[in-house]
Amino acid sequence: AQSVTQLDSQVPVFEEAPVELRCNYSSSVSVYLFWYVQYPNQGLQLLLKYLSGSTLVKGINGFEAEFNKSQTSFHLRKPSVHISDTAEYFCAVSEGHQGAQKLVFGQGTRLTINP
Amino acid sequence: GAGVSQSPRYKVAKRGQDVALRCDPISGHVSLFWYQQALGQGPEFLTYFQNEAQLDKSGLPSDRFFAERPEGSVSTLKIQRTQQEDSAVYLCASSSNLGQGFDGYTFGSGTRLTVV
């Protein structure tokens, strides 16, 4: 069965500092990988996705992630964070098939930006 | 519509009451998913529809949970005889199926269910 591990439950950083949110997954087949952001009392918003092709994926709000198959990782990075990036971030995986498949989510990482 | 719409936004139910949660997916989206998100946790899969067919209901936690999508568009998640452990945010997501995979999932804002 697939599983997703987000190694840090909370990450505090100062404004304008770089940040990396770590995500590892386990799967025996090819996968699709996603990062979602959730602001308080809101649903999930897609930051970026990896389906195939280039392993470096760029998303919205200046975020990017790199797919590393050998390390089964998909870490999220941003070179300079803003107060508005304070939110919960979820990594998710689905098996790569034709058509939509269910997502398996990590437990989430709470990113707190301090001024 | 422009996005996935869920109603009600908030629901408070007395223990033992039945509830029905509605999801309006993006027009034309074939796939529809329901997820349950407990406080402080990541969302967990409940069930999946492709058009009107419920292809996977392996995540439904008990036979008190029932979902339907009779015309392949709007879906309803029903919970009978609610229990306190059912308190969670229920998220709906939809997706279009392309020929070689898909372009991702769009989530609604969720329904926050509180059972008292």
PDB file of C-alpha atoms in Angstrom, chain B residues 17-85:
ATOM      1  CA  GLN B  17     -29.050  12.295  13.887  1.00  0.00           C
ATOM      2  CA  ASP B  18     -28.746  11.590  10.143  1.00  0.00           C
ATOM      3  CA  VAL B  19     -26.932  14.132   7.954  1.00  0.00           C
ATOM      4  CA  ALA B  20     -26.543  14.679   4.218  1.00  0.00           C
ATOM      5  CA  LEU B  21     -23.630  16.556   2.686  1.00  0.00           C
ATOM      6  CA  ARG B  22     -23.767  17.809  -0.888  1.00  0.00           C
ATOM      7  CA  CYS B  23     -21.073  18.218  -3.507  1.00  0.00           C
ATOM      8  CA  ASP B  24     -21.431  20.001  -6.861  1.00  0.00           C
ATOM      9  CA  PRO B  25     -18.359  19.116  -8.944  1.00  0.00           C
ATOM     10  CA  ILE B  26     -16.936  21.128 -11.806  1.00  0.00           C
ATOM     11  CA  SER B  27     -19.204  20.747 -14.814  1.00  0.00           C
ATOM     12  CA  GLY B  28     -18.076  17.893 -17.030  1.00  0.00           C
ATOM     13  CA  HIS B  29     -15.734  16.333 -14.487  1.00  0.00           C
ATOM     14  CA  VAL B  30     -16.103  12.577 -14.673  1.00  0.00           C
ATOM     15  CA  SER B  31     -14.393  11.615 -11.425  1.00  0.00           C
ATOM     16  CA  LEU B  32     -15.591  12.586  -7.962  1.00  0.00           C
ATOM     17  CA  PHE B  33     -13.976  11.773  -4.630  1.00  0.00           C
ATOM     18  CA  TRP B  34     -14.948  12.175  -0.987  1.00  0.00           C
ATOM     19  CA  TYR B  35     -12.329  12.556   1.736  1.00  0.00           C
ATOM     20  CA  GLN B  36     -12.569  12.863   5.521  1.00  0.00           C
ATOM     21  CA  GLN B  37     -10.171  15.187   7.340  1.00  0.00           C
ATOM     22  CA  ALA B  38     -10.035  14.858  11.108  1.00  0.00           C
ATOM     23  CA  LEU B  39      -8.654  17.757  13.131  1.00  0.00           C
ATOM     24  CA  GLY B  40      -4.912  18.071  12.687  1.00  0.00           C
ATOM     25  CA  GLN B  41      -4.711  15.233  10.166  1.00  0.00           C
ATOM     26  CA  GLY B  42      -4.354  14.833   6.448  1.00  0.00           C
ATOM     27  CA  PRO B  43      -7.418  13.977   4.379  1.00  0.00           C
ATOM     28  CA  GLU B  44      -8.298  10.293   4.125  1.00  0.00           C
ATOM     29  CA  PHE B  45     -10.042   8.704   1.155  1.00  0.00           C
ATOM     30  CA  LEU B  46     -13.654   7.636   1.588  1.00  0.00           C
ATOM     31  CA  THR B  47     -15.087   6.824  -1.819  1.00  0.00           C
ATOM     32  CA  TYR B  48     -14.754   7.419  -5.581  1.00  0.00           C
ATOM     33  CA  PHE B  49     -17.241   7.774  -8.430  1.00  0.00           C
ATOM     34  CA  GLN B  50     -16.679   7.672 -12.139  1.00  0.00           C
ATOM     35  CA  ASN B  51     -19.815   9.220 -13.583  1.00  0.00           C
ATOM     36  CA  GLU B  52     -22.655   7.568 -11.649  1.00  0.00           C
ATOM     37  CA  ALA B  53     -20.731   4.393 -10.861  1.00  0.00           C
ATOM     38  CA  GLN B  54     -19.217   4.046  -7.397  1.00  0.00           C
ATOM     39  CA  LEU B  55     -15.977   2.301  -8.248  1.00  0.00           C
ATOM     40  CA  ASP B  56     -14.312   2.327  -4.847  1.00  0.00           C
ATOM     41  CA  LYS B  57     -15.890   2.614  -1.423  1.00  0.00           C
ATOM     42  CA  SER B  58     -13.110   0.963   0.511  1.00  0.00           C
ATOM     43  CA  GLY B  59     -12.523   4.025   2.696  1.00  0.00           C
ATOM     44  CA  LEU B  60     -16.020   4.311   4.142  1.00  0.00           C
ATOM     45  CA  PRO B  61     -15.501   3.689   7.866  1.00  0.00           C
ATOM     46  CA  SER B  62     -18.768   1.896   8.555  1.00  0.00           C
ATOM     47  CA  ASP B  63     -22.092   0.942   7.040  1.00  0.00           C
ATOM     48  CA  ARG B  64     -23.503   4.168   8.494  1.00  0.00           C
ATOM     49  CA  PHE B  65     -21.761   6.004   5.642  1.00  0.00           C
ATOM     50  CA  PHE B  66     -23.394   6.000   2.224  1.00  0.00           C
ATOM     51  CA  ALA B  67     -22.630   8.010  -0.915  1.00  0.00           C
ATOM     52  CA  GLU B  68     -24.477   8.390  -4.189  1.00  0.00           C
ATOM     53  CA  ARG B  69     -24.173  10.211  -7.495  1.00  0.00           C
ATOM     54  CA  PRO B  70     -27.332   9.124  -9.354  1.00  0.00           C
ATOM     55  CA  GLU B  71     -26.975  11.297 -12.469  1.00  0.00           C
ATOM     56  CA  GLY B  72     -23.207  11.474 -12.645  1.00  0.00           C
ATOM     57  CA  SER B  73     -22.956  15.071 -11.470  1.00  0.00           C
ATOM     58  CA  VAL B  74     -24.055  16.116  -7.956  1.00  0.00           C
ATOM     59  CA  SER B  75     -23.070  13.739  -5.164  1.00  0.00           C
ATOM     60  CA  THR B  76     -24.430  13.306  -1.660  1.00  0.00           C
ATOM     61  CA  LEU B  77     -22.605  11.777   1.289  1.00  0.00           C
ATOM     62  CA  LYS B  78     -25.016  10.545   3.923  1.00  0.00           C
ATOM     63  CA  ILE B  79     -24.103   9.602   7.467  1.00  0.00           C
ATOM     64  CA  GLN B  80     -26.707   7.778   9.510  1.00  0.00           C
ATOM     65  CA  ARG B  81     -26.901   7.794  13.321  1.00  0.00           C
ATOM     66  CA  THR B  82     -23.969  10.171  13.649  1.00  0.00           C
ATOM     67  CA  GLN B  83     -21.376   9.550  16.353  1.00  0.00           C
ATOM     68  CA  GLN B  84     -18.879  11.949  17.898  1.00  0.00           C
ATOM     69  CA  GLU B  85     -16.028  10.291  16.018  1.00  0.00           C
TER      70      GLU B  85
END
